[in-house]
Coordinates of C-alpha atoms and ligand atoms in Angstrom, one line a residue:
M36 CA -118.2 -26.7 -19.8
E37 CA -115.5 -26.8 -22.3
Q38 CA -114.2 -30.5 -23.1
S39 CA -110.5 -30.6 -24.2
D40 CA -109.0 -32.5 -26.7
Q41 CA -108.7 -36.5 -26.3
S42 CA -106.2 -37.2 -28.8
T43 CA -103.1 -38.0 -27.0
R44 CA -104.4 -39.2 -23.7
L45 CA -103.6 -42.7 -22.6
W46 CA -106.8 -43.7 -21.1
G47 CA -110.0 -42.4 -23.1
G48 CA -111.6 -45.6 -23.8
R49 CA -114.2 -46.0 -21.1
F50 CA -115.0 -42.2 -20.9
S51 CA -117.9 -40.8 -22.7
A52 CA -116.5 -37.1 -22.1
G53 CA -113.2 -35.6 -21.9
P54 CA -111.7 -34.1 -18.7
S55 CA -112.9 -30.5 -17.8
P56 CA -110.0 -27.9 -18.1
E57 CA -109.8 -27.5 -14.5
M58 CA -109.3 -31.2 -14.2
V59 CA -106.5 -30.8 -17.0
A60 CA -104.8 -28.0 -15.0
L61 CA -104.5 -29.9 -11.9
S62 CA -103.5 -33.2 -13.5
L63 CA -100.8 -31.7 -15.7
S64 CA -97.2 -32.6 -14.9
V65 CA -95.5 -32.6 -18.6
H66 CA -94.2 -28.8 -17.8
F67 CA -91.8 -30.4 -15.0
D68 CA -91.5 -34.0 -15.6
W69 CA -90.3 -33.4 -19.0
R70 CA -87.0 -33.6 -17.4
L71 CA -87.4 -37.4 -17.2
A72 CA -87.6 -37.6 -21.1
K73 CA -84.3 -39.1 -21.6
Y74 CA -84.7 -41.8 -18.9
D75 CA -88.0 -42.7 -20.1
L76 CA -86.8 -43.5 -23.5
Q77 CA -84.0 -45.7 -21.9
G78 CA -86.7 -47.7 -20.1
S79 CA -88.4 -47.8 -23.5
R80 CA -85.6 -49.3 -25.2
A81 CA -85.1 -51.8 -22.6
H82 CA -89.0 -52.5 -22.8
A83 CA -88.9 -53.1 -26.4
R84 CA -86.3 -55.5 -26.3
V85 CA -88.2 -57.8 -23.7
L86 CA -91.4 -57.5 -25.7
K87 CA -89.5 -59.0 -28.6
A88 CA -88.1 -61.7 -26.4
A89 CA -91.7 -62.6 -25.3
G90 CA -92.6 -62.7 -29.1
L91 CA -94.9 -59.7 -28.8
L92 CA -92.9 -58.1 -31.3
D93 CA -91.1 -59.4 -34.3
D94 CA -87.5 -58.4 -35.5
V95 CA -88.6 -56.0 -38.0
E96 CA -90.9 -54.2 -35.6
L97 CA -88.3 -54.2 -32.7
D98 CA -86.0 -52.4 -35.1
R99 CA -88.1 -49.9 -36.2
M100 CA -89.1 -49.1 -32.6
L101 CA -85.6 -48.8 -31.5
T102 CA -84.9 -46.3 -34.8
A103 CA -87.9 -44.3 -33.8
L104 CA -86.9 -44.2 -30.0
D105 CA -83.2 -43.1 -31.0
D106 CA -85.0 -40.7 -33.7
L107 CA -87.2 -39.3 -30.8
E108 CA -84.3 -38.9 -28.4
K109 CA -82.3 -36.8 -30.8
D110 CA -85.4 -34.5 -31.3
V111 CA -86.1 -34.4 -27.7
A112 CA -82.4 -33.4 -27.0
S113 CA -82.3 -30.8 -29.6
G114 CA -85.7 -29.4 -28.5
S115 CA -87.5 -30.1 -31.8
F116 CA -90.0 -32.4 -29.9
V117 CA -91.4 -31.1 -26.8
G118 CA -94.5 -32.0 -24.7
T119 CA -97.4 -29.9 -24.8
E120 CA -100.5 -29.2 -22.7
A121 CA -102.6 -31.7 -24.6
D122 CA -100.0 -34.3 -23.2
E123 CA -100.7 -35.3 -19.7
D124 CA -97.5 -35.9 -18.8
V125 CA -94.1 -37.0 -20.1
H126 CA -95.0 -40.6 -20.8
T127 CA -98.3 -39.5 -22.8
A128 CA -96.0 -37.1 -24.8
L129 CA -93.3 -39.4 -25.7
E130 CA -96.1 -42.2 -26.9
R131 CA -97.4 -39.5 -29.0
G132 CA -94.0 -39.0 -30.5
L133 CA -93.5 -42.8 -31.2
I134 CA -96.8 -42.9 -32.6
E135 CA -96.2 -39.9 -35.2
R136 CA -93.2 -41.9 -36.2
L137 CA -94.3 -45.3 -36.2
G138 CA -98.2 -45.2 -36.7
A139 CA -100.1 -48.2 -35.1
L140 CA -96.7 -49.9 -34.2
G141 CA -96.1 -47.0 -31.8
G142 CA -99.1 -48.2 -29.7
K143 CA -97.3 -51.6 -29.0
L144 CA -94.8 -50.5 -26.8
R145 CA -97.2 -50.0 -23.8
A146 CA -98.0 -53.7 -23.5
G147 CA -97.2 -54.9 -20.0
R148 CA -96.0 -51.3 -18.6
S149 CA -98.1 -48.7 -16.7
R150 CA -97.0 -45.2 -16.1
N151 CA -96.7 -46.4 -12.5
D152 CA -93.9 -48.4 -13.0
Q153 CA -92.3 -46.3 -15.5
V154 CA -92.3 -43.1 -13.5
A155 CA -90.8 -44.8 -10.6
T156 CA -88.1 -46.3 -12.9
D157 CA -87.6 -42.9 -14.7
L158 CA -87.3 -41.2 -11.4
R159 CA -84.7 -43.6 -10.1
L160 CA -82.7 -43.3 -13.2
Y161 CA -82.7 -39.6 -13.1
L162 CA -81.7 -39.3 -9.5
R163 CA -78.8 -41.8 -10.0
D164 CA -77.6 -39.7 -12.7
N165 CA -77.8 -36.7 -10.9
V166 CA -76.3 -37.9 -7.8
R167 CA -73.1 -38.6 -9.9
S168 CA -72.7 -34.9 -11.0
I169 CA -73.7 -34.0 -7.3
V170 CA -70.7 -36.1 -6.0
R171 CA -68.6 -34.6 -8.8
E172 CA -69.2 -31.1 -7.5
L173 CA -68.5 -32.2 -3.8
I174 CA -65.2 -33.5 -4.9
T175 CA -64.4 -30.2 -6.5
L176 CA -65.5 -28.4 -3.3
Q177 CA -63.5 -30.7 -1.1
Q178 CA -60.5 -29.9 -3.3
A179 CA -60.9 -26.2 -3.2
L180 CA -60.9 -26.3 0.5
L181 CA -57.9 -28.9 0.7
A182 CA -55.9 -26.5 -1.6
K183 CA -56.4 -23.7 0.6
A184 CA -55.6 -25.7 3.7
E185 CA -52.1 -26.6 1.9
E186 CA -51.8 -23.1 0.8
Y187 CA -52.2 -21.8 4.2
R188 CA -50.9 -24.7 6.1
D189 CA -48.5 -22.8 8.9
V190 CA -51.4 -20.2 9.4
V191 CA -52.5 -20.2 13.2
A192 CA -55.8 -18.9 14.1
P193 CA -57.8 -18.5 17.3
G194 CA -60.1 -21.7 17.4
M195 CA -63.6 -20.8 18.5
T196 CA -66.4 -22.2 20.7
H197 CA -69.4 -20.0 21.0
L198 CA -67.9 -17.8 18.6
Q199 CA -65.5 -16.9 21.6
H200 CA -61.5 -17.8 21.4
A201 CA -61.1 -21.3 22.9
Q202 CA -57.8 -22.4 21.8
P203 CA -55.4 -22.0 19.0
I204 CA -55.7 -24.0 16.0
L205 CA -54.1 -24.2 12.6
F206 CA -56.5 -22.4 10.2
A207 CA -55.9 -25.1 7.8
H208 CA -57.6 -27.5 10.6
Q209 CA -60.5 -25.6 10.4
L210 CA -60.7 -25.6 6.7
L211 CA -60.3 -29.2 6.7
A212 CA -63.3 -29.9 9.3
H213 CA -65.7 -28.7 6.4
V214 CA -63.8 -31.2 3.9
H215 CA -65.0 -34.4 6.3
A216 CA -68.4 -33.0 6.1
F217 CA -68.7 -32.9 2.6
A218 CA -66.7 -36.6 2.5
R219 CA -69.5 -38.0 4.6
D220 CA -72.0 -36.6 2.3
V221 CA -70.4 -38.2 -0.5
D222 CA -70.4 -41.6 1.3
R223 CA -74.3 -41.1 2.0
L224 CA -74.7 -40.5 -1.6
R225 CA -72.6 -43.8 -2.5
D226 CA -74.6 -45.9 0.3
W227 CA -77.8 -44.2 -1.0
D228 CA -77.0 -45.5 -4.7
R229 CA -76.6 -49.3 -3.7
R230 CA -80.3 -49.2 -2.4
A231 CA -81.7 -47.3 -5.1
A232 CA -80.1 -49.6 -7.7
V233 CA -83.3 -51.6 -7.9
S234 CA -85.6 -51.6 -10.9
P235 CA -89.5 -51.0 -10.8
L236 CA -90.1 -51.9 -14.4
G237 CA -92.0 -55.0 -14.9
A238 CA -94.2 -54.1 -12.0
G239 CA -96.8 -52.7 -14.2
A240 CA -99.7 -50.9 -12.5
L241 CA -98.9 -53.0 -9.2
A242 CA -99.2 -56.6 -9.6
G243 CA -96.9 -57.7 -12.2
S244 CA -97.7 -58.9 -15.7
S245 CA -99.3 -61.9 -17.5
L246 CA -97.0 -61.2 -20.3
A247 CA -93.6 -62.8 -20.5
L248 CA -91.7 -59.8 -19.5
D249 CA -88.2 -60.3 -18.2
P250 CA -87.3 -57.7 -15.2
V251 CA -84.2 -59.1 -14.6
A252 CA -82.8 -58.2 -18.2
V253 CA -84.5 -54.9 -18.0
A254 CA -82.8 -54.0 -14.7
A255 CA -79.5 -55.0 -16.3
E256 CA -79.8 -53.0 -19.2
L257 CA -80.9 -50.1 -17.4
G258 CA -77.8 -50.2 -14.9
F259 CA -79.8 -51.4 -11.8
D260 CA -78.3 -54.4 -9.6
R261 CA -81.8 -56.0 -9.7
P262 CA -85.3 -55.8 -10.3
A263 CA -87.8 -55.2 -7.3
D264 CA -88.8 -58.2 -5.2
N265 CA -92.3 -57.0 -4.6
S266 CA -94.3 -55.3 -7.7
I267 CA -96.6 -53.5 -5.1
D268 CA -93.6 -52.1 -3.1
A269 CA -91.8 -51.4 -6.8
V270 CA -94.6 -48.8 -7.5
S271 CA -95.2 -47.3 -4.2
D272 CA -91.8 -47.0 -2.4
R273 CA -90.2 -43.6 -2.6
D274 CA -87.8 -44.1 0.3
Y275 CA -85.1 -43.6 -2.2
V276 CA -86.6 -40.1 -3.0
A277 CA -87.0 -39.4 1.0
E278 CA -83.1 -40.5 1.5
F279 CA -82.0 -38.5 -1.5
L280 CA -83.7 -35.4 -0.3
F281 CA -82.4 -35.6 3.3
T282 CA -78.9 -36.3 2.0
A283 CA -79.4 -33.1 -0.1
A284 CA -81.0 -31.1 2.9
L285 CA -77.9 -32.1 4.9
I286 CA -75.6 -30.9 2.3
G287 CA -77.4 -27.8 2.1
V288 CA -77.1 -27.3 5.8
H289 CA -73.4 -28.2 5.6
L290 CA -72.9 -25.3 2.8
S291 CA -74.8 -23.1 4.9
R292 CA -72.2 -23.4 7.6
I293 CA -69.3 -22.8 5.5
G294 CA -71.3 -20.0 4.1
E295 CA -72.0 -18.2 7.4
E296 CA -68.2 -18.6 8.1
V297 CA -67.1 -16.8 5.0
V298 CA -69.4 -14.2 5.7
L299 CA -68.1 -13.8 9.0
W300 CA -64.4 -13.9 8.1
N301 CA -65.4 -11.4 5.5
T302 CA -66.5 -8.8 7.5
T303 CA -64.3 -5.7 8.3
E304 CA -64.3 -6.7 11.8
F305 CA -62.8 -10.0 11.2
G306 CA -61.0 -9.2 7.9
W307 CA -59.8 -12.9 7.6
V308 CA -60.7 -13.4 4.0
S309 CA -60.8 -11.2 0.5
L310 CA -63.2 -12.2 -1.8
H311 CA -62.5 -12.2 -5.6
D312 CA -64.1 -9.7 -7.5
S313 CA -65.9 -12.3 -9.8
W314 CA -67.3 -13.9 -6.6
A315 CA -68.9 -11.4 -5.1
T316 CA -71.5 -8.5 -5.6
G317 CA -71.7 -4.9 -5.2
S318 CA -74.5 -2.6 -3.9
S319 CA -76.7 -0.6 -6.0
I320 CA -76.4 2.7 -3.8
M321 CA -73.2 2.2 -1.9
P322 CA -70.4 2.3 -3.9
Q323 CA -67.9 0.8 -1.6
K324 CA -69.6 -2.4 -1.2
K325 CA -68.4 -6.0 -1.9
N326 CA -71.0 -8.5 -0.7
P327 CA -70.1 -12.1 0.0
D328 CA -73.9 -13.3 -1.7
I329 CA -72.8 -16.9 -2.5
G330 CA -71.9 -17.2 1.4
E331 CA -75.3 -15.7 2.0
L332 CA -77.2 -17.7 -0.7
A333 CA -75.5 -21.0 0.8
R334 CA -76.8 -20.0 4.1
G335 CA -80.5 -19.0 2.7
K336 CA -81.1 -21.9 0.4
S337 CA -80.7 -24.4 3.3
G338 CA -84.4 -23.7 4.0
R339 CA -85.8 -24.7 0.6
F340 CA -83.6 -28.0 0.9
V341 CA -85.3 -28.7 4.3
G342 CA -88.4 -27.7 2.8
N343 CA -88.3 -30.1 0.1
L344 CA -87.7 -33.0 2.3
M345 CA -90.6 -32.0 4.5
S346 CA -92.7 -31.6 1.3
L347 CA -92.1 -35.3 0.6
L348 CA -92.4 -36.9 3.6
T349 CA -95.6 -35.2 4.2
T350 CA -97.2 -36.5 0.9
L351 CA -95.7 -40.1 1.9
K352 CA -97.5 -40.1 5.1
A353 CA -100.3 -42.7 5.3
L354 CA -100.6 -43.2 1.5
P355 CA -102.5 -46.4 1.1
L356 CA -100.5 -49.1 -1.2
A357 CA -100.0 -49.1 -4.2
Y358 CA -99.7 -46.3 -6.4
D359 CA -101.9 -43.1 -5.4
R360 CA -101.8 -39.8 -7.7
D361 CA -100.5 -38.1 -4.5
L362 CA -97.1 -39.4 -5.8
Q363 CA -97.0 -37.0 -8.7
E364 CA -96.1 -34.5 -5.9
D365 CA -92.4 -36.2 -5.3
K366 CA -91.0 -34.6 -8.4
E367 CA -91.1 -30.7 -8.2
C368 CA -89.1 -31.1 -4.9
T369 CA -86.8 -33.4 -5.8
F370 CA -85.7 -31.6 -9.3
D371 CA -85.6 -28.3 -7.1
S372 CA -83.1 -29.9 -4.7
V373 CA -80.9 -31.3 -7.7
E374 CA -80.8 -28.3 -9.6
Q375 CA -80.4 -26.1 -6.6
L376 CA -77.4 -28.2 -5.3
L377 CA -76.0 -28.3 -8.9
M378 CA -76.1 -24.3 -8.8
L379 CA -74.9 -23.9 -5.8
L380 CA -72.0 -26.3 -5.4
P381 CA -69.8 -24.7 -8.1
A382 CA -70.5 -21.3 -6.8
V383 CA -69.4 -22.1 -3.3
S384 CA -66.3 -24.1 -4.8
G385 CA -65.3 -20.8 -6.8
M386 CA -65.8 -18.7 -3.9
I387 CA -63.3 -20.7 -1.7
A388 CA -61.0 -21.4 -4.8
T389 CA -60.1 -17.7 -5.2
M390 CA -60.5 -16.2 -1.9
T391 CA -57.5 -14.7 -0.3
V392 CA -56.5 -15.5 3.2
N393 CA -55.2 -12.4 5.2
T394 CA -52.8 -14.1 7.3
D395 CA -51.7 -11.6 9.6
A396 CA -55.3 -10.8 10.5
V397 CA -56.4 -14.8 11.0
S398 CA -53.2 -15.2 13.1
R399 CA -53.3 -12.0 15.3
G400 CA -54.8 -12.8 18.4
A401 CA -54.4 -16.9 18.0
G402 CA -53.6 -16.9 21.6
A403 CA -55.5 -14.2 22.7
G404 CA -58.5 -14.1 25.0
H405 CA -56.4 -16.4 27.2
A406 CA -56.6 -19.0 24.8
L407 CA -53.8 -21.0 26.4
A408 CA -55.4 -21.5 29.8
T409 CA -55.9 -25.0 29.0
D410 CA -52.3 -25.5 28.3
V411 CA -51.9 -24.2 31.7
A412 CA -54.1 -26.7 33.2
E413 CA -52.8 -29.5 31.3
W414 CA -49.1 -28.6 32.0
L415 CA -50.1 -28.7 35.8
V416 CA -51.8 -32.2 35.3
R417 CA -48.6 -33.3 33.8
Q418 CA -46.9 -32.2 37.1
G419 CA -49.5 -34.7 38.9
I420 CA -51.9 -32.1 40.0
P421 CA -55.5 -33.0 39.8
F422 CA -57.5 -31.4 36.9
R423 CA -60.0 -30.1 39.1
D424 CA -57.3 -28.0 41.1
A425 CA -55.2 -27.4 37.8
H426 CA -58.7 -25.8 36.2
E427 CA -58.9 -23.6 39.4
I428 CA -55.1 -22.5 39.3
S429 CA -55.2 -21.6 35.6
G430 CA -58.6 -19.8 36.1
A431 CA -56.9 -17.7 38.9
A432 CA -53.9 -16.7 36.5
V433 CA -56.6 -15.8 33.9
A434 CA -58.4 -13.6 36.7
A435 CA -55.0 -12.1 37.5
C436 CA -54.5 -11.2 33.8
D437 CA -58.1 -9.6 33.6
E438 CA -57.3 -7.4 36.3
R439 CA -54.0 -6.3 34.8
G440 CA -55.5 -6.1 31.3
C441 CA -53.0 -8.3 29.8
E442 CA -52.8 -12.0 28.5
L443 CA -51.4 -15.1 29.8
Y444 CA -48.2 -15.3 27.7
D445 CA -47.4 -11.6 29.1
L446 CA -47.2 -13.2 32.8
S447 CA -43.5 -13.0 34.0
A448 CA -42.4 -16.3 36.6
A449 CA -42.6 -14.1 39.0
D450 CA -46.2 -13.2 38.4
L451 CA -47.0 -16.9 37.9
A452 CA -45.4 -18.2 41.2
A453 CA -47.2 -15.2 43.1
I454 CA -50.6 -16.4 41.7
D455 CA -49.8 -20.1 42.7
S456 CA -46.5 -21.7 43.7
R457 CA -47.0 -24.7 41.7
L458 CA -46.8 -22.8 38.6
T459 CA -43.1 -22.7 38.3
S460 CA -41.1 -21.2 35.5
D461 CA -41.4 -24.2 33.5
V462 CA -44.9 -23.4 32.6
L463 CA -43.6 -20.5 30.4
S464 CA -42.9 -23.2 27.7
V465 CA -46.5 -23.8 27.2
L466 CA -47.3 -20.3 27.0
T467 CA -46.7 -19.8 23.4
V468 CA -49.2 -20.5 20.6
D469 CA -46.6 -22.6 18.8
G470 CA -46.0 -24.7 21.8
A471 CA -49.8 -25.2 22.4
L472 CA -50.3 -26.3 18.7
A473 CA -47.3 -28.6 18.7
A474 CA -48.5 -30.1 21.7
R475 CA -51.8 -31.3 20.4
S476 CA -50.5 -34.1 18.2
T477 CA -53.0 -36.7 19.2
H478 CA -54.8 -38.2 15.9
G479 CA -57.1 -35.7 14.8
G480 CA -55.6 -33.0 16.6
T481 CA -54.3 -29.5 15.5
A482 CA -50.9 -30.1 15.7
P483 CA -48.8 -29.5 12.4
S484 CA -47.9 -33.3 12.4
S485 CA -51.3 -34.2 12.9
V486 CA -52.6 -32.1 10.0
L487 CA -50.3 -33.2 7.7
A488 CA -51.4 -37.0 8.5
Q489 CA -54.8 -35.8 8.2
I490 CA -54.2 -34.1 4.5
D491 CA -53.1 -37.8 3.5
G492 CA -56.0 -39.2 4.6
I493 CA -58.4 -36.8 2.7
K494 CA -56.3 -37.1 -0.5
A495 CA -57.0 -41.1 -0.2
S496 CA -60.6 -40.4 0.4
I497 CA -60.9 -38.3 -2.4
A498 CA -59.4 -40.9 -4.7
A499 CA -61.9 -43.4 -3.6
Q500 CA -64.9 -41.0 -4.2
R501 CA -63.5 -40.5 -7.7
A502 CA -63.7 -44.1 -8.4
F503 CA -67.4 -43.9 -7.7
I504 CA -68.0 -41.3 -10.6
D505 CA -65.4 -42.7 -13.0
P506 CA -65.3 -46.4 -12.4
A507 CA -62.1 -47.9 -13.8
Ligands
LIG247 N1 -97.6 -38.4 -13.7 C1 -97.8 -39.6 -13.1 C2 -96.9 -39.5 -11.8 O1 -96.1 -38.6 -11.6 C3 -97.5 -40.7 -13.8 C4 -98.2 -41.7 -13.3 C5 -99.7 -41.6 -13.3 N2 -100.2 -42.9 -13.0 C6 -101.4 -43.0 -13.0 N3 -101.9 -44.2 -12.6 N4 -102.4 -42.0 -13.3 O2 -97.1 -40.1 -10.7

């Protein structure tokens, strides 16, 4: 069997034969873990300084090392230095790049460091960086929803349960409900970041190092809060990946819910929203079509976000400590969730920001489908009637309407009195959509006054979220 070239491998010493092509193909990760290159170089700079402090590099060597790392970073950024198939992974490729620039000195950087603590550090740095980009996109989306809510603040709509008319609401109230979901996602990511801010570097392969390394200094230089307290845990823990993938899956599910609503609102039957041409697609055969593909892809992609979480959890289950090569499987699912979110979020934000709400269509039928039945029942309760009876009386009014093919607000005082003597003419005061809305003025309710207060709360929440991505 043909043996592949050994030149860049980090572990040739005790082998008399090179790996089979099949082994190389299976093992190879540089085609995906190349995304970690810039973080790996960041870690390398911190490690070089620590080797100098430990007396393992002199001043001149450190200087040359840092210059070469900067140079390598530039070439990685411009694409003039790339990992190749002969490099097993990103760490191997970057050591090759360093040796190409420094000769034997390049081989000194690996002292006290293993790919096990290196890759765990790289992935944390990658995720902490990208989580900030995701939070930025989540803020943009919340703002798009908030702007629509403010633009259409007075528009009433039928609120639904079971996708049936339930009670009238402000359309803004429904848009803002989505904002709260995304605000919780941001909150989860900020909370995640606190736990992810632990540096694995210094753990070595699994047991720490006999060299005078300084994990505290390395952690600080890389922006972590502290180094890991247990070197075995440092190289084997992927909780931060699982937690991230869960949060990404939940964001995906939230996007699928707003995506589905837009798809529904955009149907001829609803006719509630019109999408901007730039944020919709056409059909190759039906010239009249304008399809809500962004909403549909938001719905569809939730499958892969959930799948990526399942994939990682399954990989982690029953893995013995410390590092196992299984852990290489943590990356593609993570990169996929990050990249898909960063593609999907701006598209959904743009679709929302540019859609027009057809207010007549939204408001039409806000009180229809007997949506004021609860108002009648609660009016009776305020007259001292037990809710159990009030529910029956209001139900009788609904039945009478069904028989006549009318709505509750079409009934006259005489009609109401004939249904039940306790339905006096005063009940007419709650049989309007505006009356029903204004009455729901509890905290978090749909009354215009409550929705205004809610908007203030959301603005304060978004300002706090900004502080996370742009610290003062
Ligand atoms: N590519 C490997 C990974 O993603 C890097 C660590 C390899 N460590 C090892 N002992 N083979 O996990």
